[in-house]
Coordinates of C-alpha atoms in Angstrom, one line a residue:
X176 CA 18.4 9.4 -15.3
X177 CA 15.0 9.7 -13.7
X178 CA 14.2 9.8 -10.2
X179 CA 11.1 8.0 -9.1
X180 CA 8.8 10.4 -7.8
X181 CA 4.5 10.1 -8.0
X182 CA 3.5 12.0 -10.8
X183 CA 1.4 15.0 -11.2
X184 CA -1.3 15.5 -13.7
X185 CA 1.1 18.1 -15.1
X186 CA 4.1 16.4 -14.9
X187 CA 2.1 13.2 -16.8
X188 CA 1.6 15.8 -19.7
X189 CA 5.2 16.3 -20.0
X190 CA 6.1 13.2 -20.1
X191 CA 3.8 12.1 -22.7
X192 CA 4.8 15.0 -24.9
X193 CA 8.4 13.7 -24.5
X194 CA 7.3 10.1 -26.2
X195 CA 8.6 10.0 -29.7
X196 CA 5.4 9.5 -33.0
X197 CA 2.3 10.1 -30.4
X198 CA 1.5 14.0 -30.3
X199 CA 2.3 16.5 -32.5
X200 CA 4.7 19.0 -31.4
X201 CA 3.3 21.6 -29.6
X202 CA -0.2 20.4 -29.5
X203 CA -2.8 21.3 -26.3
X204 CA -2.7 18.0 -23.9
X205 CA -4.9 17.5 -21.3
X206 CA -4.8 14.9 -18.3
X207 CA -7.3 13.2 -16.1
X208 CA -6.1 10.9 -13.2
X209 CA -8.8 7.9 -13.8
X210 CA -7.0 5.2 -11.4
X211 CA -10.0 3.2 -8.9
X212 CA -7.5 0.4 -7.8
X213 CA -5.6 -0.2 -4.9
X214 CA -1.9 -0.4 -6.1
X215 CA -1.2 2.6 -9.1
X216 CA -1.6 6.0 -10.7
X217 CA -3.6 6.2 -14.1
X218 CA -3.3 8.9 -16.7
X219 CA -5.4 9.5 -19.6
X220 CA -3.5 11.7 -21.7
X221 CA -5.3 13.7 -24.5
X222 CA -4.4 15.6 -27.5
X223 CA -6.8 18.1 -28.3
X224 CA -8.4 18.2 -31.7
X225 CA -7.2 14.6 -33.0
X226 CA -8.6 12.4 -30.5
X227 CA -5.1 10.7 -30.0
X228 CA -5.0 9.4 -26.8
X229 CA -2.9 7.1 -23.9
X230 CA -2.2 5.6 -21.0
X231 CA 0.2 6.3 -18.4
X232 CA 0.9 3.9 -15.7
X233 CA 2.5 4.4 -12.4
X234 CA 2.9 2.4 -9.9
X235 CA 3.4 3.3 -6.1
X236 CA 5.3 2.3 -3.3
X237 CA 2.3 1.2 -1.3
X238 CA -1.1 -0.3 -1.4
X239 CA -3.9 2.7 -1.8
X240 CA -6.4 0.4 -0.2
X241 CA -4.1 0.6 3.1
X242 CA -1.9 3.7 2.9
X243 CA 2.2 3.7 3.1
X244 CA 1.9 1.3 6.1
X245 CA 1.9 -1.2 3.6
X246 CA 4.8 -0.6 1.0
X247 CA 5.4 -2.5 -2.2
X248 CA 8.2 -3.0 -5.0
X249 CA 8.1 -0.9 -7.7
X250 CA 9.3 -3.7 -9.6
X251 CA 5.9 -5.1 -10.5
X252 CA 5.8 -2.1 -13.1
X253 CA 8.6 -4.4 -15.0
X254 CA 6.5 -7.0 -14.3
X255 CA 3.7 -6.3 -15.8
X256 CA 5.5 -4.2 -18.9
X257 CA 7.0 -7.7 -19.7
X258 CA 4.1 -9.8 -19.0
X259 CA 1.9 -7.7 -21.7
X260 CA 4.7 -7.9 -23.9
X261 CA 4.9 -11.8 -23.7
X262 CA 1.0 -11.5 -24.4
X263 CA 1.2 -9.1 -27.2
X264 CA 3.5 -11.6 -28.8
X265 CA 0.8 -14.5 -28.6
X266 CA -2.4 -12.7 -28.9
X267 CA -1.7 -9.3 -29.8
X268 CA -5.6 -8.4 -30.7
X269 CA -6.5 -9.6 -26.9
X270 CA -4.2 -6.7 -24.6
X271 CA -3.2 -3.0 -24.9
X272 CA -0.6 -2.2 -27.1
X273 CA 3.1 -0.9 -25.4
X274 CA 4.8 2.0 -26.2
X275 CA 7.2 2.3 -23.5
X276 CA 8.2 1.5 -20.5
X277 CA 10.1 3.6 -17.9
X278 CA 11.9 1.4 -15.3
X279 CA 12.9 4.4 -13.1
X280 CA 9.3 6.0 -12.7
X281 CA 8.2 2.7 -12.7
X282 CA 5.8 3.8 -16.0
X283 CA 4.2 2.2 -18.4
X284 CA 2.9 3.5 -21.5
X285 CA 0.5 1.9 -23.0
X286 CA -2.8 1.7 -25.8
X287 CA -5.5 3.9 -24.4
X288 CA -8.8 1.2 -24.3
X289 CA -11.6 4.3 -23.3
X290 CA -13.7 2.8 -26.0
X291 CA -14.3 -0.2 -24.2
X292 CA -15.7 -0.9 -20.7
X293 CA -14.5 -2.7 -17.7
X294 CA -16.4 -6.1 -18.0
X295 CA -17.0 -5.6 -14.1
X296 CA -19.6 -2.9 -14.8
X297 CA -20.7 -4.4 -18.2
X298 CA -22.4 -7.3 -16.5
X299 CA -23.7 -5.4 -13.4
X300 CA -25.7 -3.7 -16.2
X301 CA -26.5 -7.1 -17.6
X302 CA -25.1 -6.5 -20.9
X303 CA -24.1 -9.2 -23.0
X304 CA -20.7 -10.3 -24.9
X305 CA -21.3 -12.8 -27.4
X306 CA -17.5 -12.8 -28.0
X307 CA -15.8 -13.1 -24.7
X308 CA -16.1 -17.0 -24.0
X309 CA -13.2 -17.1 -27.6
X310 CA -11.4 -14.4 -26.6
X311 CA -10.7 -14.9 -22.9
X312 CA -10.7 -19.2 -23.7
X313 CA -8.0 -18.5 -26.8
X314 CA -6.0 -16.0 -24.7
X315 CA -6.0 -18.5 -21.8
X316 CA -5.3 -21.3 -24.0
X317 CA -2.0 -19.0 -25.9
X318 CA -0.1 -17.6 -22.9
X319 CA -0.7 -21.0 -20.6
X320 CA 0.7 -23.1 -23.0
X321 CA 3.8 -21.6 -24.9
X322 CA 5.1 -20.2 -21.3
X323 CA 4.7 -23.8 -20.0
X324 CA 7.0 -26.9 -20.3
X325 CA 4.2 -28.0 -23.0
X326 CA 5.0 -25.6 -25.7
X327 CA 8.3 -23.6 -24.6
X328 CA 11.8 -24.9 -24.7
X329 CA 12.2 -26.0 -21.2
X330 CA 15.6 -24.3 -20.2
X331 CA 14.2 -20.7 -21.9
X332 CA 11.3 -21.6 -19.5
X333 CA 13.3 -21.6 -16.8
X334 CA 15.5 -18.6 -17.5
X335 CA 12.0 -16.6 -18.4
X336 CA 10.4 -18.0 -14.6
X337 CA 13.1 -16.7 -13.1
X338 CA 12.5 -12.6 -14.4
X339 CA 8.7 -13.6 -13.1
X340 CA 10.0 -14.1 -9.1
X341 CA 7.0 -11.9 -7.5
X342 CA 7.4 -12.5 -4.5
X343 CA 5.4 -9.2 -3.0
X344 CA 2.6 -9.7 -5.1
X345 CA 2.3 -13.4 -4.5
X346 CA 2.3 -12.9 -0.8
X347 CA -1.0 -10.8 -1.1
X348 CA -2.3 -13.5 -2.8
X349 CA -1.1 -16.3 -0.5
X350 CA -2.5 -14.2 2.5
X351 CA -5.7 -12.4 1.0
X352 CA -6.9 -15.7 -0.6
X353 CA -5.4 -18.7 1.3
X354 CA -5.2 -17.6 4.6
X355 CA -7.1 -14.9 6.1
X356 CA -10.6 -16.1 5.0
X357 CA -10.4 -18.7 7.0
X358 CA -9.2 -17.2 10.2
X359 CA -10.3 -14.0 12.4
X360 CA -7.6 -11.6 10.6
X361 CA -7.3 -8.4 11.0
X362 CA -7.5 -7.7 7.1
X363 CA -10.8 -9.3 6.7
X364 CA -13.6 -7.1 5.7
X365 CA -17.1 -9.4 7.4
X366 CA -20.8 -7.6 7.0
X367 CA -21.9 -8.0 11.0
X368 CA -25.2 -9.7 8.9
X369 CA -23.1 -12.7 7.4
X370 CA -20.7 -13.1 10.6
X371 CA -22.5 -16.1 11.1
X372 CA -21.0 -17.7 7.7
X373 CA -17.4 -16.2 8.1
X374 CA -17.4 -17.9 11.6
X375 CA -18.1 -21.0 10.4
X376 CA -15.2 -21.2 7.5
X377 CA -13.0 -20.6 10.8
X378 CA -14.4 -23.7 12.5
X379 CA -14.4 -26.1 9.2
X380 CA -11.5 -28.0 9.5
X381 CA -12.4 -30.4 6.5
X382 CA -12.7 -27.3 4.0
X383 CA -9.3 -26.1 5.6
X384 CA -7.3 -29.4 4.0
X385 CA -9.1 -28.3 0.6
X386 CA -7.3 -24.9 0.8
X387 CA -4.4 -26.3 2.0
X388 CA -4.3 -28.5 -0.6
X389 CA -5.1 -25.2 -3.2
X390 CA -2.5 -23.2 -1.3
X391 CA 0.2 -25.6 -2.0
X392 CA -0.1 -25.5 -5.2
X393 CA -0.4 -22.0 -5.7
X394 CA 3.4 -21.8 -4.0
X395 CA 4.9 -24.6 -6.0
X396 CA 3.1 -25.8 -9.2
X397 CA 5.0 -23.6 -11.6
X398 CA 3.5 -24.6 -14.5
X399 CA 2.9 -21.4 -16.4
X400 CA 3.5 -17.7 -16.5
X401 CA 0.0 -16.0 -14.9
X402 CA -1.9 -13.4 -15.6
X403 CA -2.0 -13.9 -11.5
X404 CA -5.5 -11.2 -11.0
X405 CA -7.7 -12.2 -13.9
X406 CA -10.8 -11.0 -12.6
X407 CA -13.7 -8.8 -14.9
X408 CA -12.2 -5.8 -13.0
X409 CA -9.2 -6.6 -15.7
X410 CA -10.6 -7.3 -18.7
X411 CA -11.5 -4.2 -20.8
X412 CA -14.7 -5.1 -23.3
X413 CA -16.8 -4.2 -26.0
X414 CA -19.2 -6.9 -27.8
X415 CA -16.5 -7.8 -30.9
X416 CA -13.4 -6.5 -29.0
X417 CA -11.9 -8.3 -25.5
X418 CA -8.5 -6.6 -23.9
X419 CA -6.9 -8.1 -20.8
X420 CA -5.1 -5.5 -18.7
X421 CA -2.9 -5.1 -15.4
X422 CA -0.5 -8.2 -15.7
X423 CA 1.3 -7.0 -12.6
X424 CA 0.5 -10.0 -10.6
X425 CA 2.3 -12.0 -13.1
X426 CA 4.4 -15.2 -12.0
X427 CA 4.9 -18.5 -12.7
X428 CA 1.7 -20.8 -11.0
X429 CA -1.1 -23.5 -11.7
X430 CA -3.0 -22.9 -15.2
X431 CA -5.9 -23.3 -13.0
X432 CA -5.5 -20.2 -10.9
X433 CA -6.6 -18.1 -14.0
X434 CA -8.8 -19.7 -15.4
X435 CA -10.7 -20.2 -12.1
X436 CA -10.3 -16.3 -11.6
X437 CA -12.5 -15.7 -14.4
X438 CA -15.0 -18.7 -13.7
X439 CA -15.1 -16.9 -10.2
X440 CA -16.2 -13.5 -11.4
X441 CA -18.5 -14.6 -13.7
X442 CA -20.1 -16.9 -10.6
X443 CA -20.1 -14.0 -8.7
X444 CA -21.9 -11.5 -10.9
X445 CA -24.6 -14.7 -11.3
X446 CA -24.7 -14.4 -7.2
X447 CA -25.3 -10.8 -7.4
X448 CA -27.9 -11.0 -9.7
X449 CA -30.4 -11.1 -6.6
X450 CA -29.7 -7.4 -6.3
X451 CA -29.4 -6.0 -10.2
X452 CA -32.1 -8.4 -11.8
X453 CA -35.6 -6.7 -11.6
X454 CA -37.4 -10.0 -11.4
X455 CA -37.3 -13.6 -11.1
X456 CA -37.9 -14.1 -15.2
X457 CA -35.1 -11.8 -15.9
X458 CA -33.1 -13.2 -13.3
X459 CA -33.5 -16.6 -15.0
X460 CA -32.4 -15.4 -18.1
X461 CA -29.1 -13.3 -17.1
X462 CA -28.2 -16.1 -15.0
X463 CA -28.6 -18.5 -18.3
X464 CA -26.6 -16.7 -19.8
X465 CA -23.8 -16.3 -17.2
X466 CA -23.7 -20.0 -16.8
X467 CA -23.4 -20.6 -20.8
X468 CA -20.6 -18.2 -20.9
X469 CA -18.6 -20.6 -17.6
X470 CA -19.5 -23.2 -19.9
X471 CA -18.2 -21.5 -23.0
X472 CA -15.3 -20.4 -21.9
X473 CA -13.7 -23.6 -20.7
X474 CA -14.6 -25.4 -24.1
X475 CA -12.9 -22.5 -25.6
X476 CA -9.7 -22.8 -23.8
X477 CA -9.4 -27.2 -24.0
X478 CA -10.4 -26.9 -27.3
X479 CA -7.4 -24.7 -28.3
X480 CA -4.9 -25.7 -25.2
X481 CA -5.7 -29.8 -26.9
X482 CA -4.7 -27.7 -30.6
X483 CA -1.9 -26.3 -29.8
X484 CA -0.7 -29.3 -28.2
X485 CA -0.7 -31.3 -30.6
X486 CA 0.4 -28.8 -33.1
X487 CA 3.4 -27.1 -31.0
X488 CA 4.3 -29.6 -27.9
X489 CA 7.8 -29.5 -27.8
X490 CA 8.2 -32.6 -25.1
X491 CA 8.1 -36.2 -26.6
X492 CA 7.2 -37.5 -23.6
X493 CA 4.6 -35.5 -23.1
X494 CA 3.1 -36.8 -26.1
X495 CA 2.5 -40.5 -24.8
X496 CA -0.7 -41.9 -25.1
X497 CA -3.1 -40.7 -21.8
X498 CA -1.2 -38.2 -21.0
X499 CA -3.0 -34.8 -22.2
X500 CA -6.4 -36.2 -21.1
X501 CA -4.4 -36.9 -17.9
X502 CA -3.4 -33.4 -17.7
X503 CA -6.5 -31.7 -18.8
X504 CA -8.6 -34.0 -16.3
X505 CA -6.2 -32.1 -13.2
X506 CA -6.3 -28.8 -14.8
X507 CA -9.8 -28.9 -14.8
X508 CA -9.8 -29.8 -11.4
X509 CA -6.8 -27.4 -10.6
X510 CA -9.7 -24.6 -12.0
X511 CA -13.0 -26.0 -9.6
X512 CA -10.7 -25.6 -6.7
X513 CA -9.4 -22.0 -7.6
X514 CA -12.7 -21.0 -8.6
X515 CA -14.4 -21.8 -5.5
X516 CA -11.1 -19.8 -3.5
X517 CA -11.5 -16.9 -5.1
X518 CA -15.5 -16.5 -4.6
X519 CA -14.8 -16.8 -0.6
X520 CA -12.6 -14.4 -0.7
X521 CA -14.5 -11.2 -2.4
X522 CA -17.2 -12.1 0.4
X523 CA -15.3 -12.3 3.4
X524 CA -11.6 -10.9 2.5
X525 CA -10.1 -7.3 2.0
X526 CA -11.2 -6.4 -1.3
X527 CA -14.7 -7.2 -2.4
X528 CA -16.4 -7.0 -5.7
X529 CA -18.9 -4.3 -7.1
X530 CA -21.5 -7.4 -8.2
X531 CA -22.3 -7.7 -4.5
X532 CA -21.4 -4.7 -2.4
X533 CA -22.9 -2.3 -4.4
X534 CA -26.2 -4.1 -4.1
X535 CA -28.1 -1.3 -2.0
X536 CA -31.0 -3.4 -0.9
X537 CA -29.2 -5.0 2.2
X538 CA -31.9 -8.5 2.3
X539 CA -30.8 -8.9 -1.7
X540 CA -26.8 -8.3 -0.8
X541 CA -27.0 -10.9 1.8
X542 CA -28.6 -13.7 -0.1
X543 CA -26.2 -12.8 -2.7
X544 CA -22.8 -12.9 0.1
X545 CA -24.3 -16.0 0.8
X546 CA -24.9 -18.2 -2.2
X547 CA -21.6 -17.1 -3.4
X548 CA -20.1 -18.6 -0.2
X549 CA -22.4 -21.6 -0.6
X550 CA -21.1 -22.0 -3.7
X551 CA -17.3 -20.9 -3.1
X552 CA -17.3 -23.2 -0.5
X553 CA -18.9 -26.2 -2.2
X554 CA -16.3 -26.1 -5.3
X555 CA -14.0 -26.0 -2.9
X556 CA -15.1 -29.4 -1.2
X557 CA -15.7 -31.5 -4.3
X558 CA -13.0 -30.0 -6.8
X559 CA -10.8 -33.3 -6.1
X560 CA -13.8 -35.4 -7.5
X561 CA -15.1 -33.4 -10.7
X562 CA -14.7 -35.3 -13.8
X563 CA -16.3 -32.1 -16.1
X564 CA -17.3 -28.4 -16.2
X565 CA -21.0 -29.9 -16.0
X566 CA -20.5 -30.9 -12.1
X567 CA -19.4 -27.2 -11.8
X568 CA -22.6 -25.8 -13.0
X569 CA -24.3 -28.3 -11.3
X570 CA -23.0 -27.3 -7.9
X571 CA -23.8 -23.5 -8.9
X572 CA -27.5 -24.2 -10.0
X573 CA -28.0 -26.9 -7.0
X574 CA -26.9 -24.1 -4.2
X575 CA -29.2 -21.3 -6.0
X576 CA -32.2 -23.7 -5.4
X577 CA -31.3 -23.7 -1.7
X578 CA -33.3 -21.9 1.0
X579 CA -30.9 -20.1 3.3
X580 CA -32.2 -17.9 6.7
X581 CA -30.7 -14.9 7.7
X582 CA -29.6 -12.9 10.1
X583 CA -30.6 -9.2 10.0

């Protein structure tokens, strides 16, 4: 048995030679550590002449982003092994494929996606994915529903929420989200130029009761098993291939929460777009385009969440008359609200997004912090009310039209 240990480039290599039907035997393997996020160790391993290729995933003990002050379960490698496994089972064409998974290195081996792009940096270069609005809306649509009460035998359900208990995981996102935006914290990473706004999410006690209201559900509304971190920095693309990676977040939580995530990202590259669009006319257009995709997605996901409904819902009672537009009237408003938490966060929290800090020109990265807090903020508000995604666009193209000062 295995002892966990971080692994070496070199040590990676021997390990993937070990996996049975990936590399013939005694073939040259190389390794490159390629990990940029805060939590794991990443291996590409290579075999030389055939172009096979994997992934190695390790998780650590602690948060990179802070150093071994700030430890963490291995267990999330289970996690997330389990999590893709439940997707691959529903939409196998939409997430790396598993080859193993090592529970005492806390490893997983998995379909090497170096082909594709992270969607993150696709859209900073203002590429467009014709696709992704299906994909991401019918991957939504499968793992939601058949992990919920709606379309999965309710005492499997229960059993499966229980292996989902992530408690680590969740509390970074019960903090890092719900909490320390809207407070003076110590975590909180605030431009000295857009002090101003962060000071005044402190004082707003009425946009407090919103996340409050947000943050509650978040902790109790177990309606599904999550993705839990389904931002663009986790979706792997090409324009007729999407892949959804690093489930470790996974748990059982409000549908909304992911589908907000990705309504949030794709807000906040439109946000940014007053640092990577070259003019006003471009701007217009990339912005368009943004906006049809929100728009898109959603109509994906209802129209296939309503299908499989009424194809696979397993409840009778949740078949009476009313009740699915019922439920997909609070969903939607379930997904304003989370969209709107997870825009103020990347502004004013710990971990911030490339769409806007990478913008160099410091006048464009401001007015992009701030309409993406205008518009966080505004979601936030009204997400109670909405009735349809169209209120949700309107909100983003109302606070784009606004004229905001600065403080340089």
């Amino acid at each position: 048995m295995s002892t966990y240990h971080p692994l070496s480039e070199a040590q990676a290599i021997e390990y993937a030679r070990r996996i049975p039907n990936l590399f013939q035997p005694g073939s040259e393997l190389t390794s490159n550590e390629i990990g940029d996020g805060n939590l794991n160790l990443v291996f590409r391993i290579s075999e030389k002449g055939t172009g096979q290729s994997i992934i190695l995933k390790q998780a650590l003990p602690y948060a990179k982003v802070v150093g071994e002050s700030w430890p963490l379960t291995l267990d999330r490698a289970r996690i997330e092994s389990e999590a893709l496994l439940i997707e691959e089972g529903l939409v196998p064409d939409l997430v790396p494929h598993v080859y193993a998974y090592d529970a005492d290195l806390a490893l997983t081996v998995m379909e090497d996606l170096s082909d594709h792009v992270i969607m993150r940096r696709g859209l900073i270069e203002r590429n467009q994915y014709p696709l992704f609005a299906e994909h991401i809306g019918r991957f939504l649509a499968h793992t939601l529903f058949f992990t919920s009460d709606l379309g999965k035998n309710q005492q499997e359900k229960k059993i499966q929420q229980g292996r989902f208990i992530n408690p680590e995981l969740c509390k970074i996102t019960e903090d890092l989200i719900f909490d320390d935006p809207y407070r003076d914290a110590d975590t909180n990473s605030i431009e000295p130029h857009i002090r101003d706004a962060a000071e005044q999410l402190w004082a707003d006690s009425e946009l407090h009761l919103e996340v409050a209201i947000l943050r509650q559900k978040f902790l109790t509304n177990a309606q599904a098993l999550l993705h839990g971190d389904l931002h663009t920095g986790s979706i792997f693309i090409k324009p007729d291939s999407t892949k959804v990676i690093d489930p470790e977040f996974a748990y059982y939580g409000p549908m909304g929460f992911d589908i907000g995530a990705v309504l949030a990202n794709l807000i906040l590259n439109y946000a940014g777009q007053e640092g990577w669009s070259q003019d006003q006319e471009s701007r217009k257009a990339y912005r368009a385009y943004l906006l049809q995709t929100v728009k898109d997605v959603w109509t994906h996901f209802e129209a296939n969440f309503r299908a499989l409904w009424n194809e696979h819902g397993v409840d009778r009672v949740f078949r009476t008359p009313g009740y699915q537009d019922h439920f997909v009237q609070q969903l939607l408003q379930d997904t304003v609200g989370f969209t709107g938490a997870k825009m103020v966060r990347r502004i004013v929290g710990l971990a911030h997004v490339a769409d806007i800090d990478k913008i160099e020109d410091s006048v464009a990265r401001e007015r992009a912090q701030r309409l993406a807090l205008a518009i966080g903020t505004s979601l936030i508000r009204t997400h109670r009310q909405v009735s349809s995604l169209d209120e949700l666009l309107a909100i983003v193209t109302q606070e784009s039209t606004v004229e905001r000062g600065f403080v340089l």
